[in-house]
Tab-separated table of C-alpha atoms in Angstrom:
chain	number	residue	atom	x	y	z
A	1	MET	CA	72.122	224.650	-132.908
A	2	PRO	CA	72.333	223.228	-129.284
A	3	GLN	CA	69.571	225.338	-127.853
A	4	LYS	CA	67.062	224.273	-130.493
A	5	LYS	CA	64.254	222.008	-129.156
A	6	ASN	CA	62.315	221.277	-132.452
A	7	TYR	CA	63.366	218.193	-134.092
A	8	ASP	CA	64.586	218.639	-137.618
A	9	VAL	CA	62.496	215.708	-138.823
A	10	LEU	CA	59.339	217.384	-137.725
A	11	GLU	CA	60.185	220.600	-139.449
A	12	LEU	CA	60.760	218.511	-142.713
A	13	ILE	CA	57.445	216.737	-142.259
A	14	ARG	CA	55.815	220.236	-142.130
A	15	GLY	CA	57.834	221.364	-145.123
A	16	ASN	CA	56.689	218.233	-147.224
A	17	ILE	CA	53.096	219.033	-146.360
A	18	ALA	CA	53.570	222.338	-148.009
A	19	ILE	CA	55.167	220.763	-151.075
A	20	PHE	CA	52.312	218.091	-151.148
A	21	ASN	CA	49.805	221.036	-151.081
A	22	GLY	CA	51.615	222.441	-154.128
A	23	TYR	CA	51.272	219.192	-156.163
A	24	GLN	CA	47.507	219.298	-155.219
A	25	HIS	CA	47.125	222.855	-156.462
A	26	GLN	CA	48.967	221.903	-159.799
A	27	ILE	CA	46.450	219.209	-160.335
A	28	GLU	CA	43.402	221.380	-159.435
A	29	ASN	CA	44.728	224.214	-161.757
A	30	VAL	CA	45.225	221.795	-164.736
A	31	ILE	CA	41.674	220.276	-164.574
A	32	LYS	CA	39.490	223.122	-163.516
A	33	ASN	CA	37.235	224.747	-165.955
A	34	LEU	CA	37.789	222.025	-168.585
A	35	PRO	CA	35.067	221.878	-171.265
A	36	THR	CA	33.428	218.603	-172.048
A	37	GLY	CA	35.517	216.423	-174.291
A	38	TYR	CA	38.831	218.131	-173.540
A	39	ASN	CA	40.879	215.400	-171.808
A	40	ARG	CA	44.449	215.795	-173.107
A	41	ASP	CA	45.262	218.266	-170.330
A	42	PHE	CA	44.877	215.321	-167.887
A	43	GLN	CA	48.326	213.880	-168.851
A	44	LEU	CA	49.765	216.917	-167.096
A	45	THR	CA	48.432	215.788	-163.783
A	46	LYS	CA	50.283	212.442	-163.876
A	47	GLU	CA	53.770	213.794	-162.723
A	48	PRO	CA	52.417	215.926	-159.718
A	49	TYR	CA	50.097	213.018	-158.741
A	50	ILE	CA	52.942	210.340	-158.647
A	51	LYS	CA	55.244	212.771	-156.874
A	52	GLY	CA	52.556	213.725	-154.286
A	53	ILE	CA	51.729	209.980	-153.516
A	54	ARG	CA	55.351	209.227	-153.097
A	55	LEU	CA	55.989	212.197	-150.827
A	56	ALA	CA	52.768	211.443	-148.823
A	57	LEU	CA	53.770	207.734	-148.311
A	58	GLU	CA	57.339	208.733	-147.384
A	59	THR	CA	56.325	211.294	-144.897
A	60	ILE	CA	53.831	209.082	-143.255
A	61	GLN	CA	56.481	206.325	-142.789
A	62	VAL	CA	58.703	209.059	-141.106
A	63	ALA	CA	55.907	210.254	-138.976
A	64	ILE	CA	55.154	206.732	-137.768
A	65	LEU	CA	58.653	206.233	-136.731
A	66	VAL	CA	58.640	209.599	-134.881
A	67	VAL	CA	55.331	208.563	-132.971
A	68	LYS	CA	56.656	205.217	-132.354
A	69	ASN	CA	59.691	206.539	-130.639
A	70	LEU	CA	58.164	209.377	-128.808
A	71	GLU	CA	58.612	209.538	-125.070
A	72	ALA	CA	56.859	211.946	-123.009
A	73	LYS	CA	58.200	213.154	-119.589
A	74	LYS	CA	55.386	213.027	-117.128
A	75	GLU	CA	56.937	215.681	-115.032
A	76	ASN	CA	57.401	218.175	-117.752
A	77	LEU	CA	53.754	217.601	-118.917
A	78	GLU	CA	52.448	218.153	-115.411
A	79	ALA	CA	54.562	221.375	-115.022
A	80	ALA	CA	53.077	222.668	-118.275
A	81	CYS	CA	49.458	222.392	-117.053
A	82	THR	CA	49.386	225.629	-115.243
A	83	PRO	CA	46.074	227.156	-114.231
A	84	GLU	CA	45.996	229.548	-117.186
A	85	LEU	CA	45.709	226.542	-119.380
A	86	TYR	CA	42.216	226.084	-118.047
A	87	ALA	CA	41.072	230.007	-118.211
A	88	THR	CA	38.676	229.265	-121.128
A	89	ASP	CA	37.102	226.443	-119.300
A	90	GLU	CA	36.618	228.584	-116.300
A	91	ALA	CA	35.152	231.479	-118.376
A	92	LEU	CA	32.680	228.929	-120.064
A	93	GLN	CA	31.540	227.696	-116.625
A	94	LEU	CA	30.627	231.237	-115.710
A	95	VAL	CA	28.777	231.633	-118.888
A	96	LYS	CA	26.879	228.337	-118.084
A	97	GLN	CA	25.977	229.999	-114.664
A	98	GLY	CA	24.340	232.819	-116.584
A	99	LYS	CA	27.036	235.570	-117.016
A	100	SER	CA	27.563	237.078	-120.363
A	101	PHE	CA	30.909	235.903	-122.029
A	102	ARG	CA	32.211	239.444	-121.765
A	103	GLU	CA	31.698	239.514	-118.043
A	104	ALA	CA	33.271	236.090	-117.695
A	105	TYR	CA	36.227	236.975	-119.604
A	106	GLN	CA	36.834	240.069	-117.680
A	107	GLU	CA	36.484	238.240	-114.356
A	108	ILE	CA	39.003	235.513	-115.306
A	109	LYS	CA	41.278	238.103	-116.847
A	110	GLU	CA	41.367	239.990	-113.504
A	111	LYS	CA	41.870	236.738	-111.752
A	112	PHE	CA	44.963	235.807	-113.677
A	113	SER	CA	46.449	239.308	-113.772
A	114	GLN	CA	46.474	239.364	-109.958
A	115	ARG	CA	48.539	236.188	-109.935
A	116	SER	CA	51.353	237.572	-111.994
């Protein structure tokens, strides 16, 4: 869709991570609570292990390409650095000066609600 700003490749990377976690859980569930001497079950971990490693390597290679070709627009980054971004830092400064966090929170909240 033309209005979409998320790149499909990043969504697929996120999806691959979920699939990888599924392989991890398969392996964990096969080997948990095995009594001593029962090792035949381990053969069931081979497939998710190999698939997981392949998926991880492919996903890392794609992520490297994405990062290598990433270009940041300085003006967009600067425009996104609005004062609200630093509200928590301001509240923590007030806490360091002796105010309770609740008081600092309220003060900063009022400060920003007056701006809008």
